[in-house]
Amino acid sequence: MRVDSVQVELRPRSAWEAMELGNALVRRHARAIWGPSLLLGLPVFIALNALGWALDRLWLAALLMWWLLPVFDRAPLFVLSRAVFGPAPGVRATCAALLRWGWRPLLGHLTWRRPSPWRAVTLPVDLLEGLAGPPLAQRRRLLADGIGGHALLLTVICQLFVLTLLVSLGVLVLIFVPTELLSESARAMWALVSEHPPRWIQLLGNLAFWLALGLIEPFYIGAGFGLYLNRRTQLEAWDLEIAFRRLRARLAPAGTLMLGLLLAGLLLAPMSASHAQAPATGDGAAGGTGPTIGAPPHRSDEDVGTRNGELAADARQSAAGQAQDEAQRPTLPEVFATVEDDPAFAGAVERAYADPLLDGKRVVTRWQRKDEAAQAPGSDPDAGVLAMIARVLALFAEYGLWILLAILAAVLAATARHWWPWMRETIGPVREPREIVVEEAPLLPEALPTDLVASVRRLWNDGWRRRALALLYRASVEAMATRAGVTLVPGATEAQCLRAARRMPDAGDRDAFAAVVRVWQQAAYGQRMPDEAGLEALLARLAPRFGWRS
C-alpha cells in the first residue's frame, strides 16, 4: 500500500468514527460501487429466480441471494481499497477485476465462515493482504481484537435496517388504500402473503429482499473497511509514517542547499590559505634574504614541521566535512524503502509474528515484596481515628440487618389490628368454587324485526340489557348507512361509523346517532348500563328520526 498517496486523513479514531469514515467513502464513490454491483447482481438474481420458478421453490432463490453476498461484497471493497490510495476505478475496470480477483479467499466465506458476524472486518484481511495459512489466521485475530464487539453490533444494525426496509415496502402498499378499507385490506394482504402466496407475490418479495440487501450491504462493507483502516493505523502507526514522509518532503530542499554550501566552503578553504602565504613570501624577497633566482628554496626544519601541521589540519577539516555530509544525508529512504521481495524482509515478518508481544492476550506474573513498614502499627498518627470509624462501620454492616428486622417487627406488631383481619380471611380455609352456570343468551335475528322498539324493550325487561343495546346499535348503524348512502366494511368500528355518519344531511340525525354510539361504547367497554329512563329517552329520540314504530 502506498501510504504517501492516501486520499483520507489517517489518524487513530474511535470505532464509531471509523465506521462513519467508511460510510462517507461509500457515499462519495456511490456510482463506482453500485454500478458494478447492479451489473453483476442482476443476472444472478434473474438466474436464481428462474431456477426457483422451475423447481417451484422461490424461497430458495432468496436464500441463495443472501448466501452469495460475499461474492458481491468484493465490488465495494475493491473500489474503496483503490479509492483510499488513489483514484477510484471505473465501472468497467471494476467489473473486469471482479471476474478474476478474490475468488480463492471466498471459499471460507461461502462455507463454514458464512454465518460469521465479523465478516465486514475479516473480509478485507482475506482479500487485500494476500496471506494464507497460520499467518492469515493470526493476522485476522490481531485485527479483530478490540473491534469484535463493534463489528457484531454493526452486523445486527444492518440486518435490522434490511428488515425495516422490507416492512416499509409492505406498508407502502397500504398507504394507497382508503381509510375505510384499511383494516380489511391489511388482513387480506397478510392472508395473501402467509397462506399459500402466489408466485408473483413471491417474486415481488424476492425483488424487495434483493433491493434491500443491495442498498444496505455496501454501507455494511464500507463501515467494516473503515474499522479495518483504523485498526491498521493503530497497529502500524500509519499516521506517524505519513508525518515523517511529509517532513522529509519539506526538509529535502533545505538539506540540498546546506550540502551545496558546505561543499563550496570546503573548496574555498585551501584557496584562502594560499592567498594568506603569498604576501609573506614577497616581503622576504624585498629584504634581500631570499635565495637567488633559479636556486632551489632552502627550507629549515621549522618550515617542514609547519607545513606538515597544515596538511594534517586540512585532512582533519576534510574528514569533518565528510562526517557532516554523512550526518545531513536523509535516512528516511533507508527506513521506508520497498523491501517486499527481499528474503530478509520475509524473515523479519515471520519473526515479528512469532513475537509474543504481538499477541492480544498475555499473562504476566511477578512477586512483589510487601511493605512491612507501611503496615506497622503506629506509623500513621491518624490510625486510631480511622480504625475506630472502620470498626463502627463494620459493626453497623454486621448488625444493621438485624436492627432493620427488629424495627420491621415492631411496626408490624403496632399495626396488627389493621392488617390481621384481612390476613386471617386470606389465609383461611380454601372454599371450593361454586359451579358457574352459563345460560345461553337469545340470539339476535339475522334481519331486524319490524317491531324494533318492542323487541329492545322485551330484551331489556328480561334482563338481557347488553343484548338490547346491541340490537339498538345495530339498527342505528343500518339506518345511518342507508341515509348517508355509504357501504361499511364488515367489522367496522365505532370511529369508522361516526366518520361515515358525517355524510347524513340532517344535523339532528348525526347528533342522535352519536348519542346511541356513546351509550353503546359505555355499555360494551365500560360496563356502564343506562337506567330505564335513559333507555326510554333514547328510544323516544331515535324512533321518530329513523322511522321505527313505537
XYZ file of C-alpha atoms in Angstrom:
550
model
C 0.000 0.000 0.000
C 1.244 3.462 -0.892
C 0.684 5.276 2.348
C 2.128 8.527 0.988
C -0.677 8.782 -1.622
C -3.576 8.221 0.778
C -6.695 10.262 -0.013
C -8.157 10.421 3.511
C -6.844 11.725 6.805
C -5.464 8.683 8.599
C -5.379 9.072 12.369
C -6.399 6.942 15.341
C -10.185 7.172 15.641
C -12.844 5.607 17.782
C -14.686 2.654 16.272
C -17.807 4.739 15.615
C -15.789 7.427 13.819
C -14.076 4.728 11.752
C -17.437 3.294 10.664
C -18.651 6.785 9.744
C -15.474 7.262 7.677
C -16.286 4.075 5.757
C -19.869 5.202 5.137
C -18.624 8.594 3.924
C -16.351 6.825 1.430
C -19.314 4.765 0.199
C -21.418 7.889 -0.321
C -18.546 9.624 -2.120
C -17.968 6.739 -4.558
C -21.605 5.611 -4.839
C -21.634 5.399 -8.634
C -18.451 3.322 -8.779
C -19.846 0.926 -6.142
C -23.499 0.406 -7.068
C -22.871 0.337 -10.821
C -20.809 -2.893 -10.852
C -22.965 -4.382 -8.101
C -26.066 -3.892 -10.245
C -24.445 -5.150 -13.453
C -23.154 -8.318 -11.796
C -26.025 -8.906 -9.378
C -28.975 -8.511 -11.748
C -28.114 -11.514 -13.983
C -27.535 -13.662 -10.905
C -30.867 -12.514 -9.445
C -32.694 -13.419 -12.654
C -30.952 -16.806 -12.910
C -31.678 -17.765 -9.291
C -35.348 -16.803 -9.549
C -35.678 -18.708 -12.818
C -34.223 -21.748 -11.072
C -36.595 -21.299 -8.131
C -39.545 -20.927 -10.521
C -38.586 -24.129 -12.308
C -38.254 -26.021 -9.021
C -41.337 -24.313 -7.511
C -39.091 -23.203 -4.637
C -38.829 -19.438 -4.961
C -37.795 -19.131 -1.326
C -34.611 -20.979 -2.337
C -33.682 -18.042 -4.598
C -33.882 -15.608 -1.675
C -31.746 -17.907 0.476
C -29.088 -18.259 -2.237
C -29.002 -14.488 -2.789
C -28.273 -13.987 0.888
C -25.693 -16.791 0.946
C -23.783 -15.380 -2.059
C -23.418 -11.907 -0.563
C -19.605 -12.269 -0.034
C -19.211 -12.672 -3.804
C -20.830 -9.286 -4.447
C -19.142 -7.666 -1.426
C -15.927 -7.684 -3.438
C -17.214 -4.781 -5.569
C -17.431 -2.149 -2.786
C -14.262 -3.495 -1.171
C -12.323 -3.286 -4.454
C -13.486 0.272 -5.127
C -12.830 1.521 -1.579
C -9.385 -0.083 -1.300
C -8.288 1.619 -4.539
C -10.021 4.934 -3.858
C -8.308 5.375 -0.488
C -4.807 5.167 -2.011
C -5.508 6.695 -5.410
C -8.241 7.420 -7.962
C -11.379 5.307 -7.813
C -11.646 2.680 -10.569
C -14.363 2.939 -13.184
C -17.307 0.629 -13.656
C -15.653 -1.286 -16.494
C -12.370 -1.724 -14.598
C -14.199 -2.938 -11.504
C -16.280 -5.475 -13.457
C -13.162 -6.771 -15.225
C -11.293 -7.080 -11.926
C -14.125 -8.917 -10.179
C -14.025 -11.680 -12.804
C -10.536 -12.730 -11.688
C -9.850 -11.100 -8.299
C -10.510 -12.536 -4.858
C -12.029 -15.930 -5.687
C -9.686 -18.115 -3.652
C -10.319 -16.474 -0.225
C -14.082 -16.721 -0.817
C -14.072 -20.466 -0.189
C -14.165 -19.985 3.561
C -16.644 -17.095 3.383
C -19.075 -19.220 1.370
C -18.845 -22.306 3.601
C -18.021 -22.578 7.296
C -17.451 -18.844 7.892
C -20.567 -17.614 6.072
C -22.671 -17.040 9.243
C -19.795 -15.146 10.901
C -20.944 -11.762 12.280
C -17.392 -10.372 11.842
C -17.345 -10.729 8.045
C -17.114 -6.963 7.451
C -13.743 -6.859 9.277
C -12.223 -10.171 8.224
C -13.077 -9.901 4.513
C -10.559 -7.049 3.887
C -7.836 -9.103 5.600
C -8.504 -12.107 3.366
C -8.823 -10.204 0.090
C -6.314 -7.363 0.448
C -3.301 -8.714 2.347
C -2.583 -11.880 0.353
C -1.773 -14.084 3.355
C -2.585 -17.749 3.784
C -2.372 -20.434 6.432
C -1.430 -19.705 10.055
C -0.198 -16.125 9.329
C -3.635 -15.282 7.923
C -5.432 -16.694 10.969
C -3.100 -14.835 13.327
C -3.481 -11.631 11.338
C -7.257 -11.980 11.381
C -7.311 -12.434 15.153
C -4.955 -9.488 15.664
C -7.035 -7.075 13.598
C -10.347 -8.250 15.037
C -9.091 -7.907 18.613
C -10.621 -4.831 20.203
C -13.256 -4.204 17.497
C -15.103 -7.533 17.555
C -17.968 -6.100 19.608
C -18.381 -3.146 17.258
C -18.329 -5.466 14.221
C -21.010 -7.659 15.829
C -23.185 -4.642 16.600
C -22.655 -3.380 13.036
C -23.969 -6.681 11.666
C -27.060 -6.568 13.884
C -27.830 -2.953 12.966
C -27.507 -3.598 9.228
C -29.792 -6.640 9.441
C -32.353 -4.512 11.284
C -32.100 -1.902 8.519
C -32.809 -4.600 5.929
C -35.849 -5.761 7.919
C -37.031 -2.161 8.259
C -36.831 -1.620 4.506
C -38.806 -4.799 3.840
C -41.551 -3.780 6.282
C -41.563 -0.255 4.834
C -42.077 -1.574 1.308
C -45.017 -3.625 2.557
C -46.548 -0.677 4.403
C -46.039 1.489 1.311
C -48.729 -0.541 -0.442
C -51.208 0.167 2.359
C -50.710 3.932 2.056
C -52.766 3.940 -1.152
C -55.665 2.071 0.469
C -58.645 4.202 1.627
C -59.003 4.552 5.367
C -62.390 2.844 5.429
C -60.915 -0.290 3.820
C -57.574 -0.263 5.626
C -58.203 -2.923 8.278
C -59.853 -5.345 5.868
C -57.127 -4.747 3.273
C -54.384 -5.366 5.836
C -55.971 -8.678 6.825
C -56.360 -9.672 3.192
C -52.760 -8.728 2.460
C -51.475 -10.769 5.387
C -53.547 -13.764 4.318
C -52.220 -13.402 0.767
C -48.611 -13.347 1.953
C -48.780 -16.007 4.665
C -51.289 -18.539 3.326
C -50.177 -20.132 0.033
C -48.868 -16.955 -1.664
C -48.953 -16.991 -5.471
C -45.746 -16.939 -7.457
C -45.955 -13.282 -8.391
C -46.128 -12.373 -4.688
C -43.028 -14.487 -4.025
C -41.208 -12.820 -6.934
C -42.084 -9.382 -5.575
C -40.844 -10.461 -2.141
C -37.551 -11.674 -3.617
C -37.177 -8.406 -5.531
C -37.791 -6.356 -2.376
C -35.325 -8.513 -0.459
C -32.657 -8.108 -3.172
C -33.153 -4.329 -3.316
C -32.908 -4.020 0.471
C -29.718 -6.099 0.574
C -28.223 -4.205 -2.358
C -28.858 -0.876 -0.638
C -27.564 -1.767 2.833
C -24.694 -4.174 2.027
C -22.242 -1.551 0.588
C -22.638 0.519 3.747
C -22.011 -2.621 5.809
C -18.799 -3.382 3.912
C -17.766 0.292 3.962
C -18.156 0.515 7.738
C -16.128 -2.695 8.140
C -13.424 -1.311 5.840
C -13.296 1.828 7.994
C -12.748 -0.347 11.077
C -10.015 -2.231 9.186
C -8.203 1.000 8.216
C -8.446 2.370 11.737
C -7.118 -0.855 13.253
C -4.124 -0.896 10.898
C -3.470 2.763 11.656
C -3.364 1.947 15.363
C -1.126 -1.105 14.940
C 1.266 0.140 12.233
C 1.294 3.890 13.017
C 0.381 4.958 9.502
C -0.244 8.495 10.729
C 3.337 8.759 12.009
C 4.741 7.357 8.770
C 2.795 9.911 6.748
C 4.015 12.696 9.056
C 7.640 11.599 8.599
C 7.228 11.444 4.826
C 5.798 14.963 4.779
C 8.653 16.143 7.000
C 11.159 14.619 4.596
C 9.484 16.375 1.656
C 9.774 19.721 3.446
C 13.388 19.246 4.571
C 14.796 17.783 1.335
C 15.289 21.184 -0.479
C 16.858 22.742 2.614
C 19.203 19.774 3.031
C 20.371 20.052 -0.587
C 21.101 23.756 -0.130
C 23.086 23.147 3.064
C 25.111 20.394 1.384
C 25.973 22.737 -1.512
C 27.097 25.490 0.846
C 29.258 23.012 2.776
C 30.999 21.790 -0.392
C 31.623 25.378 -1.517
C 33.181 26.165 1.845
C 35.483 23.153 1.602
C 36.618 24.202 -1.864
C 37.314 27.811 -0.856
C 39.320 26.907 2.298
C 42.649 25.871 0.505
C 42.488 28.934 -1.768
C 42.236 31.247 1.250
C 45.286 29.587 2.852
C 47.429 30.047 -0.318
C 46.488 33.720 -0.579
C 47.465 34.225 3.030
C 51.004 32.754 2.392
C 51.698 34.799 -0.769
C 52.359 38.243 0.884
C 54.812 36.693 3.364
C 56.946 35.303 0.507
C 57.008 38.677 -1.276
C 58.271 40.529 1.814
C 61.187 38.136 2.223
C 62.392 38.758 -1.375
C 62.317 42.538 -0.923
C 64.527 42.332 2.155
C 67.325 40.530 0.305
C 67.170 37.480 2.417
C 65.582 35.219 -0.186
C 67.559 32.822 -2.330
C 68.847 33.674 -5.795
C 66.659 33.158 -8.843
C 66.934 29.694 -10.205
C 68.254 28.211 -6.997
C 66.037 25.800 -5.060
C 64.474 27.222 -1.932
C 66.119 26.377 1.336
C 63.679 25.008 3.991
C 64.558 24.709 7.589
C 63.246 22.069 9.993
C 60.741 24.560 11.342
C 59.273 25.172 7.864
C 58.900 21.439 7.268
C 57.111 20.927 10.599
C 54.820 23.848 9.950
C 53.914 22.528 6.508
C 53.159 19.056 7.877
C 50.919 20.574 10.533
C 48.959 22.492 7.903
C 48.455 19.332 5.850
C 47.209 17.430 8.906
C 44.805 20.267 9.713
C 43.448 20.189 6.141
C 42.961 16.429 6.381
C 41.078 16.744 9.668
C 38.886 19.508 8.211
C 38.091 17.387 5.137
C 37.189 14.405 7.354
C 34.952 16.613 9.470
C 33.225 17.893 6.322
C 32.592 14.348 5.114
C 31.183 13.365 8.507
C 28.894 16.373 8.461
C 27.819 15.452 4.935
C 27.023 11.920 6.091
C 25.062 13.302 9.067
C 22.982 15.545 6.801
C 22.172 12.763 4.331
C 18.430 11.807 4.670
C 17.963 8.336 6.132
C 14.210 8.017 5.551
C 14.706 6.210 2.196
C 16.664 3.537 4.051
C 13.783 3.131 6.535
C 10.839 3.202 4.136
C 12.437 1.503 1.123
C 10.435 -1.077 -0.818
C 11.538 -4.475 0.514
C 8.560 -6.684 -0.318
C 10.690 -9.014 -2.487
C 13.637 -9.129 -0.099
C 14.068 -12.550 1.627
C 15.369 -10.765 4.701
C 12.104 -8.818 4.905
C 10.094 -12.049 4.782
C 12.211 -13.462 7.605
C 11.662 -10.302 9.626
C 7.909 -10.633 9.132
C 7.982 -14.221 10.409
C 9.991 -13.206 13.458
C 7.548 -10.357 14.104
C 4.596 -12.752 14.018
C 6.443 -15.061 16.383
C 6.929 -12.225 18.871
C 4.591 -12.838 21.867
C 4.165 -9.067 22.291
C 2.008 -9.003 19.139
C -0.479 -11.390 20.695
C -3.597 -9.707 22.022
C -3.508 -11.634 25.322
C -0.661 -12.401 27.675
C -0.311 -13.278 31.342
C 2.288 -11.527 33.469
C 3.139 -12.957 36.900
C 5.585 -11.370 39.296
C 6.374 -11.437 43.002
C 6.234 -8.218 44.931
C 7.503 -7.785 48.448
C 5.096 -6.362 50.973
C 5.974 -3.050 52.537
C 6.132 -4.027 56.190
C 6.976 -0.503 57.308
C 3.722 0.842 55.855
C 1.725 -1.809 57.751
C 3.474 -1.373 61.079
C 1.153 -0.164 63.863
C 1.646 3.385 64.986
C 3.200 4.525 61.720
C 0.154 6.699 60.907
C -0.780 9.306 63.563
C -4.436 9.195 62.460
C -4.630 5.399 62.514
C -6.580 5.369 65.795
C -9.386 7.595 64.489
C -9.591 5.737 61.186
C -9.608 2.365 62.952
C -12.458 3.482 65.183
C -14.508 4.662 62.195
C -13.807 1.365 60.428
C -14.962 -0.613 63.478
C -18.196 1.405 63.690
C -18.922 0.815 60.016
C -18.154 -2.891 60.350
C -20.442 -3.146 63.388
C -23.272 -1.418 61.511
C -22.775 -3.667 58.469
C -22.814 -6.754 60.669
C -25.792 -5.914 62.856
C -27.649 -3.460 60.587
C -29.865 -6.127 59.054
C -30.877 -7.408 62.468
C -31.699 -3.859 63.574
C -33.855 -3.328 60.465
C -35.595 -6.636 61.083
C -36.374 -5.637 64.680
C -37.805 -2.289 63.524
C -39.962 -4.047 60.926
C -41.287 -6.491 63.547
C -42.176 -3.607 65.876
C -44.061 -1.786 63.093
C -45.987 -4.945 62.188
C -46.944 -5.516 65.833
C -48.139 -1.920 66.231
C -50.350 -2.104 63.122
C -51.633 -5.669 63.596
C -55.220 -4.570 64.234
C -55.348 -3.145 60.706
C -53.890 -5.953 58.652
C -54.539 -9.092 60.749
C -58.295 -9.426 59.954
C -57.548 -9.199 56.216
C -54.703 -11.697 56.547
C -56.895 -14.126 58.505
C -59.529 -14.093 55.788
C -56.891 -14.517 53.099
C -55.150 -17.497 54.664
C -58.373 -19.089 55.930
C -59.762 -22.391 54.636
C -59.964 -22.578 50.888
C -63.525 -22.517 49.703
C -64.498 -24.698 46.839
C -65.504 -22.630 43.834
C -69.140 -22.579 43.066
C -70.285 -24.040 39.846
C -70.629 -21.405 37.188
C -73.936 -21.609 35.437
C -73.837 -20.362 31.878
C -77.175 -19.508 30.399
C -77.430 -19.303 26.669
C -78.366 -15.797 25.580
C -81.023 -15.384 22.941
C -79.520 -14.946 19.509
C -80.121 -11.735 17.666
C -82.122 -12.179 14.484
C -80.295 -12.017 11.174
C -82.757 -9.404 9.904
C -84.020 -6.548 12.021
C -87.510 -7.131 13.463
C -90.356 -4.958 12.266
C -91.277 -4.030 15.844
C -87.755 -2.952 16.770
C -88.661 -0.777 19.750
C -90.814 -3.538 21.280
C -88.012 -6.103 20.784
C -85.490 -3.859 22.537
C -87.855 -3.331 25.483
C -88.577 -7.051 25.735
C -84.844 -7.938 25.919
C -84.331 -5.157 28.465
C -87.149 -6.331 30.725
C -85.960 -9.959 30.515
C -82.558 -8.930 31.919
C -80.576 -9.021 28.629
C -79.656 -5.376 28.714
C -76.436 -5.670 26.747
C -78.227 -7.618 24.023
C -80.910 -4.951 23.912
C -78.363 -2.183 23.424
C -76.540 -4.261 20.798
C -79.778 -4.624 18.808
C -80.441 -0.892 19.120
C -76.898 -0.008 17.987
C -77.106 -2.415 15.033
C -80.394 -0.923 13.867
C -78.988 2.621 14.209
C -75.931 1.703 12.106
C -78.070 0.272 9.311
C -80.341 3.314 9.335
C -77.315 5.644 9.245
C -75.715 3.753 6.317
C -78.998 3.976 4.353
C -79.419 7.712 4.914
C -75.729 8.525 4.310
C -75.511 6.341 1.208
C -72.361 4.506 2.293
C -71.309 0.865 2.449
C -69.473 -0.145 5.602
C -66.863 -2.872 5.633
C -67.579 -5.927 7.789
C -66.466 -5.328 11.352
C -66.425 -1.529 11.055
C -65.505 0.162 14.323
C -67.462 2.870 16.108
C -64.998 5.515 14.884
C -65.485 4.442 11.283
C -69.271 4.581 11.729
C -69.068 8.096 13.184
C -66.929 9.254 10.232
C -69.481 7.761 7.814
C -72.342 9.459 9.720
C -70.946 12.891 8.777
C -72.442 12.360 5.303
C -76.006 12.474 6.650
C -77.547 15.785 5.578
C -79.564 16.393 8.782
C -77.575 17.587 11.801
C -80.214 16.179 14.160
C -79.724 12.713 12.691
C -75.959 12.988 13.180
C -76.389 14.022 16.835
C -78.884 11.207 17.528
C -76.552 8.618 16.004
C -73.616 9.965 18.035
C -75.738 9.612 21.195
C -76.536 5.949 20.581
C -72.853 5.230 19.750
C -71.796 6.856 23.029
C -74.327 4.804 25.039
C -73.192 1.591 23.334
C -69.457 2.288 23.983
C -70.115 2.948 27.674
C -72.060 -0.310 27.975
C -69.734 -2.501 25.862
C -66.350 -1.296 27.118
C -67.069 0.403 30.448
C -69.863 -1.858 31.766
C -71.949 1.274 32.432
C -75.572 0.498 31.551
C -78.132 3.277 31.315
C -81.147 3.196 33.567
C -84.656 2.508 32.285
C -85.467 6.190 31.992
C -82.347 6.764 29.933
C -83.265 3.887 27.589
C -86.788 5.249 27.102
C -85.423 8.720 26.365
C -83.028 7.270 23.798
C -85.801 5.253 22.123
C -88.076 8.295 22.067
C -85.319 10.267 20.333
C -84.314 7.640 17.772
C -87.671 6.124 16.770
C -89.185 9.176 15.016
C -85.890 10.049 13.277
C -85.125 6.605 11.883
C -88.767 5.633 11.200
C -89.233 2.916 13.843
C -92.662 2.038 15.188
C -93.014 2.730 18.917
